[in-house]
Coordinates of C-alpha atoms and ligand atoms in Angstrom, one line a residue:
M1 CA 85.2 -325.2 -108.7
Y2 CA 88.0 -322.9 -110.5
S3 CA 90.6 -324.4 -107.9
T4 CA 94.0 -322.9 -107.5
D5 CA 95.2 -324.7 -111.1
L6 CA 92.2 -324.1 -113.3
A7 CA 92.2 -320.6 -111.9
Y8 CA 95.8 -320.4 -112.4
I9 CA 95.3 -321.3 -116.1
H10 CA 91.6 -319.3 -116.9
H11 CA 93.6 -316.0 -115.9
A12 CA 96.7 -317.2 -118.3
G13 CA 94.8 -318.5 -121.2
F14 CA 91.4 -318.1 -121.0
N15 CA 90.9 -314.0 -120.1
A16 CA 90.9 -313.6 -123.7
F17 CA 86.4 -312.9 -124.1
A18 CA 87.0 -310.6 -121.3
H19 CA 89.6 -309.0 -122.3
R20 CA 87.6 -307.9 -126.2
T21 CA 84.1 -307.6 -124.4
A22 CA 85.3 -305.1 -121.8
P23 CA 85.6 -301.9 -124.8
E24 CA 82.4 -303.3 -126.1
L25 CA 80.6 -303.3 -122.8
I26 CA 82.3 -300.1 -122.0
D27 CA 80.5 -298.0 -124.8
M28 CA 77.4 -299.8 -124.3
L29 CA 77.3 -297.6 -120.5
R30 CA 78.3 -294.9 -121.9
G31 CA 75.5 -294.8 -124.8
H32 CA 72.9 -295.3 -122.1
G33 CA 74.6 -292.8 -119.9
I34 CA 76.5 -294.2 -117.4
R35 CA 80.7 -292.7 -117.4
R36 CA 81.6 -293.2 -113.9
G37 CA 79.8 -295.0 -110.7
L38 CA 80.1 -298.5 -109.1
V39 CA 79.9 -301.4 -111.8
V40 CA 79.5 -304.8 -109.8
D41 CA 81.3 -307.9 -111.8
V42 CA 79.2 -311.0 -110.7
G43 CA 81.6 -314.1 -111.6
C44 CA 84.8 -311.6 -112.5
G45 CA 86.7 -314.3 -112.4
S46 CA 90.7 -313.0 -112.0
G47 CA 89.4 -309.4 -112.7
P48 CA 90.5 -309.0 -116.5
L49 CA 87.0 -307.0 -116.5
A50 CA 87.4 -305.1 -113.7
A51 CA 90.8 -304.1 -114.8
H52 CA 89.5 -302.3 -118.2
L53 CA 86.5 -300.5 -116.3
I54 CA 89.2 -299.1 -113.5
E55 CA 91.0 -297.9 -116.6
A56 CA 87.7 -296.3 -117.7
G57 CA 87.3 -294.3 -114.9
Y58 CA 84.0 -296.8 -113.2
D59 CA 84.3 -298.4 -109.8
V60 CA 84.0 -301.6 -108.9
L61 CA 82.8 -304.3 -106.5
G62 CA 84.0 -308.1 -108.6
I63 CA 82.4 -310.7 -106.7
D64 CA 83.4 -314.5 -107.8
A65 CA 82.9 -318.2 -105.9
S66 CA 85.7 -319.3 -106.7
A67 CA 88.4 -318.0 -103.4
A68 CA 91.2 -318.4 -106.1
M69 CA 90.1 -316.4 -108.7
I70 CA 89.7 -313.8 -105.9
R71 CA 93.2 -314.0 -104.8
L72 CA 94.3 -313.4 -108.2
A73 CA 91.9 -310.6 -109.1
R74 CA 93.2 -308.8 -105.9
S75 CA 96.7 -309.4 -106.2
R76 CA 96.4 -308.2 -110.0
S77 CA 94.1 -304.9 -109.0
S78 CA 94.3 -302.7 -105.7
R79 CA 91.7 -300.0 -107.0
A80 CA 89.1 -302.5 -107.4
K81 CA 87.6 -304.1 -104.8
F82 CA 87.0 -308.1 -104.8
R83 CA 84.8 -310.1 -102.6
R84 CA 84.2 -313.6 -102.1
G85 CA 80.1 -315.0 -102.5
S86 CA 77.9 -316.7 -104.7
L87 CA 75.3 -314.4 -106.8
T88 CA 72.9 -317.0 -105.3
A89 CA 73.5 -314.9 -102.1
T90 CA 75.3 -312.4 -101.7
K91 CA 74.3 -308.5 -101.1
I92 CA 74.6 -306.5 -104.3
P93 CA 75.5 -302.5 -102.8
R94 CA 73.5 -299.4 -104.7
C95 CA 75.4 -299.3 -108.0
A96 CA 75.4 -297.9 -111.6
A97 CA 75.0 -301.4 -113.5
V98 CA 75.9 -305.3 -112.6
V99 CA 77.7 -307.1 -115.6
A100 CA 77.9 -311.0 -115.4
L101 CA 79.8 -312.1 -118.5
N102 CA 81.2 -315.0 -120.1
E103 CA 78.3 -317.7 -119.3
V104 CA 78.7 -317.2 -115.2
I105 CA 74.8 -317.3 -114.6
G106 CA 74.9 -320.5 -115.6
Y107 CA 76.7 -322.4 -112.8
V108 CA 73.4 -321.9 -111.0
P109 CA 71.4 -325.1 -110.2
D110 CA 67.9 -324.7 -111.9
P111 CA 66.5 -328.2 -110.6
R112 CA 62.9 -327.6 -111.5
G113 CA 63.2 -325.3 -114.3
R114 CA 61.3 -322.2 -112.6
L115 CA 65.0 -319.9 -112.6
S116 CA 64.1 -319.5 -108.7
A117 CA 67.5 -318.8 -107.7
L118 CA 68.4 -316.7 -111.1
R119 CA 65.2 -315.3 -110.5
K120 CA 66.2 -313.2 -106.7
F121 CA 69.2 -312.6 -107.8
F122 CA 67.7 -310.7 -111.2
A123 CA 65.5 -309.1 -108.0
R124 CA 68.3 -308.3 -105.8
A125 CA 69.7 -306.6 -109.3
Y126 CA 67.0 -305.0 -109.8
K127 CA 66.3 -303.5 -105.8
A128 CA 70.4 -302.4 -106.0
L129 CA 70.3 -301.1 -109.7
R130 CA 69.6 -296.8 -109.6
P131 CA 67.5 -295.8 -112.2
G132 CA 67.9 -295.8 -115.4
G133 CA 71.2 -299.0 -114.5
L134 CA 72.0 -301.7 -116.4
L135 CA 72.0 -305.4 -115.5
V136 CA 74.1 -307.3 -118.3
F137 CA 74.5 -310.8 -118.5
D138 CA 74.7 -313.5 -121.5
F139 CA 74.0 -317.1 -120.7
M140 CA 73.3 -320.6 -122.7
A141 CA 70.4 -320.6 -124.7
S142 CA 71.2 -324.1 -126.7
A143 CA 74.2 -326.7 -125.9
E144 CA 73.8 -328.3 -129.1
R145 CA 76.9 -327.2 -131.5
R146 CA 79.0 -326.7 -128.1
T147 CA 79.8 -330.7 -126.9
Y148 CA 83.3 -332.0 -128.5
S149 CA 85.1 -335.3 -127.3
A150 CA 87.9 -333.8 -126.5
K151 CA 90.3 -330.1 -126.8
S152 CA 93.2 -329.0 -125.5
R153 CA 95.8 -326.1 -124.8
S154 CA 99.0 -325.4 -122.8
G155 CA 101.2 -322.6 -122.0
S156 CA 105.4 -323.2 -120.6
D157 CA 103.4 -324.4 -117.4
W158 CA 99.9 -325.5 -117.5
A159 CA 97.8 -328.0 -120.3
V160 CA 94.0 -328.2 -120.3
V161 CA 92.1 -331.3 -121.9
V162 CA 88.5 -330.3 -121.7
R163 CA 85.4 -332.9 -123.1
A164 CA 82.4 -330.9 -123.3
S165 CA 78.9 -333.2 -123.3
A166 CA 75.2 -332.5 -123.6
D167 CA 72.5 -333.8 -121.6
R168 CA 69.8 -335.9 -123.3
S169 CA 67.1 -333.3 -122.6
G170 CA 69.6 -330.7 -124.1
R171 CA 69.2 -328.8 -120.7
A172 CA 73.3 -328.8 -119.3
L173 CA 76.4 -329.2 -121.1
T174 CA 78.6 -331.0 -118.5
R175 CA 82.6 -330.4 -119.2
Q176 CA 84.9 -332.3 -117.9
I177 CA 88.1 -330.6 -117.2
T178 CA 91.5 -332.2 -116.7
T179 CA 94.6 -330.1 -115.7
F180 CA 98.1 -330.0 -115.4
R181 CA 100.4 -327.5 -113.8
K182 CA 104.1 -327.6 -113.4
I183 CA 104.9 -327.1 -109.5
G184 CA 108.9 -327.7 -108.7
G185 CA 109.6 -329.4 -112.2
K186 CA 106.5 -331.9 -112.0
Y187 CA 103.4 -331.5 -113.0
R188 CA 100.3 -332.0 -110.4
K189 CA 97.1 -333.3 -112.3
M190 CA 93.6 -332.0 -111.3
H191 CA 90.6 -332.3 -112.7
E192 CA 87.2 -331.0 -112.5
T193 CA 83.5 -331.6 -113.9
H194 CA 81.6 -328.0 -114.5
R195 CA 77.5 -328.4 -115.6
V196 CA 76.8 -325.0 -117.3
H197 CA 73.1 -324.8 -117.2
V198 CA 70.5 -323.9 -120.6
Y199 CA 68.3 -321.8 -120.0
S200 CA 65.4 -321.0 -122.4
Q201 CA 65.0 -317.1 -123.9
A202 CA 61.8 -317.0 -123.6
D203 CA 62.0 -318.1 -119.8
I204 CA 65.0 -315.2 -118.7
Q205 CA 62.8 -312.5 -120.9
E206 CA 59.6 -312.9 -119.1
T207 CA 61.5 -313.4 -115.6
L208 CA 63.1 -310.1 -116.1
R209 CA 59.9 -308.5 -116.8
A210 CA 58.0 -309.4 -114.5
I211 CA 60.8 -308.0 -112.5
G212 CA 60.3 -304.5 -114.2
F213 CA 63.6 -304.6 -116.1
R214 CA 63.0 -303.7 -120.1
V215 CA 64.8 -306.6 -121.9
R216 CA 67.0 -306.6 -125.2
M217 CA 68.8 -310.0 -126.1
R218 CA 71.7 -309.7 -129.1
R219 CA 73.7 -312.2 -130.3
S220 CA 77.0 -310.2 -129.8
Y221 CA 78.7 -307.7 -127.3
G222 CA 79.1 -305.1 -129.9
Q223 CA 81.2 -305.6 -132.8
M224 CA 82.2 -309.3 -130.2
R225 CA 80.0 -312.2 -131.2
L226 CA 79.3 -314.7 -128.4
L227 CA 80.2 -318.7 -129.0
P228 CA 76.9 -321.0 -131.1
G229 CA 73.9 -320.8 -128.7
D230 CA 74.4 -317.5 -126.3
V231 CA 72.7 -314.9 -126.3
A232 CA 73.5 -311.4 -124.2
V233 CA 71.2 -309.9 -122.5
V234 CA 71.5 -305.8 -121.4
A235 CA 68.4 -305.0 -119.1
E236 CA 67.4 -301.7 -117.5
K237 CA 65.7 -300.3 -114.7
S238 CA 63.7 -297.9 -116.0
A239 CA 64.7 -294.1 -115.0
Ligands
SAM1 C1 84.5 -318.8 -117.3 S1 84.5 -318.0 -115.8 C2 84.2 -316.4 -116.6 C3 85.5 -315.7 -115.8 C4 85.0 -313.6 -116.3 N1 83.8 -313.0 -115.9 C5 85.4 -314.3 -117.8 O1 85.0 -313.5 -118.6 O2 86.4 -314.0 -117.5 C6 83.5 -318.0 -114.9 C7 83.2 -317.8 -113.4 O3 82.1 -317.6 -112.3 C8 82.0 -318.2 -111.0 N2 80.9 -318.5 -110.1 C9 80.3 -319.5 -110.7 N3 79.8 -319.9 -110.1 C10 79.4 -318.1 -109.5 C11 78.7 -318.1 -108.5 N4 77.1 -318.7 -108.6 N5 78.7 -317.0 -108.6 C12 79.4 -315.9 -108.5 N6 80.3 -316.7 -109.2 C13 80.7 -317.6 -109.8 C14 83.4 -319.0 -111.2 O4 83.9 -318.9 -110.4 C15 84.6 -318.4 -113.1 O5 85.0 -317.5 -112.1

């Protein structure tokens, strides 16, 4: 997932969400008294959010499962640290906040609908957070308005075509992604299939509360509205 060409295209054409959400997220952190310290950016992609956080005075550790994304992120910022790893297993150091923007947790399979892998991630985040720290993420709670037969977008040296269909159960959205990237005068064609899982709001809330978080759910990050069916979560470890 997010191999070299799709990582390049995501970086070139799909970082707007992170750039627009970053100021809202920074306001939220400051509103909770988190003005400095380490922010762990899980599923950091090519590092757009990390750049804003560094600019705002935070230390940043970006973690992503894609080696290509980590390479891009490292090439863009020498002040943030980046590491390849999966949120299902990677260690989370002591920190002020853990963030996972843009449906990152949806990539974690949940075969029996028990949130087992996510529960472990939430518990590790809770342990790593200092009192008063925040876990902030968004997830897909409904795939209903997110399907389409084909959408395309292009830049000067790339193009992408995506089809999105929901499982009959409605528990996942599958995206068929075909990329075209200009290399040495010719276009290279690649394909990836992404399955983004749909979680129930009640299950996520209950799981976080059982761990000890105070939980609020929203349809936006501040002024930044989410895509239809997405929910933002702000989970606080009690001070
Ligand atoms: C839609 S992109 C979002 C990237 C970035 N957060 C942003 O807003 O631009 C999803 C990212 O999650 C990463 N990802 C998917 N599964 C992951 C996992 N299990 N652990 C860590 N990162 C993961 C992908 O490699 C990809 O970079």
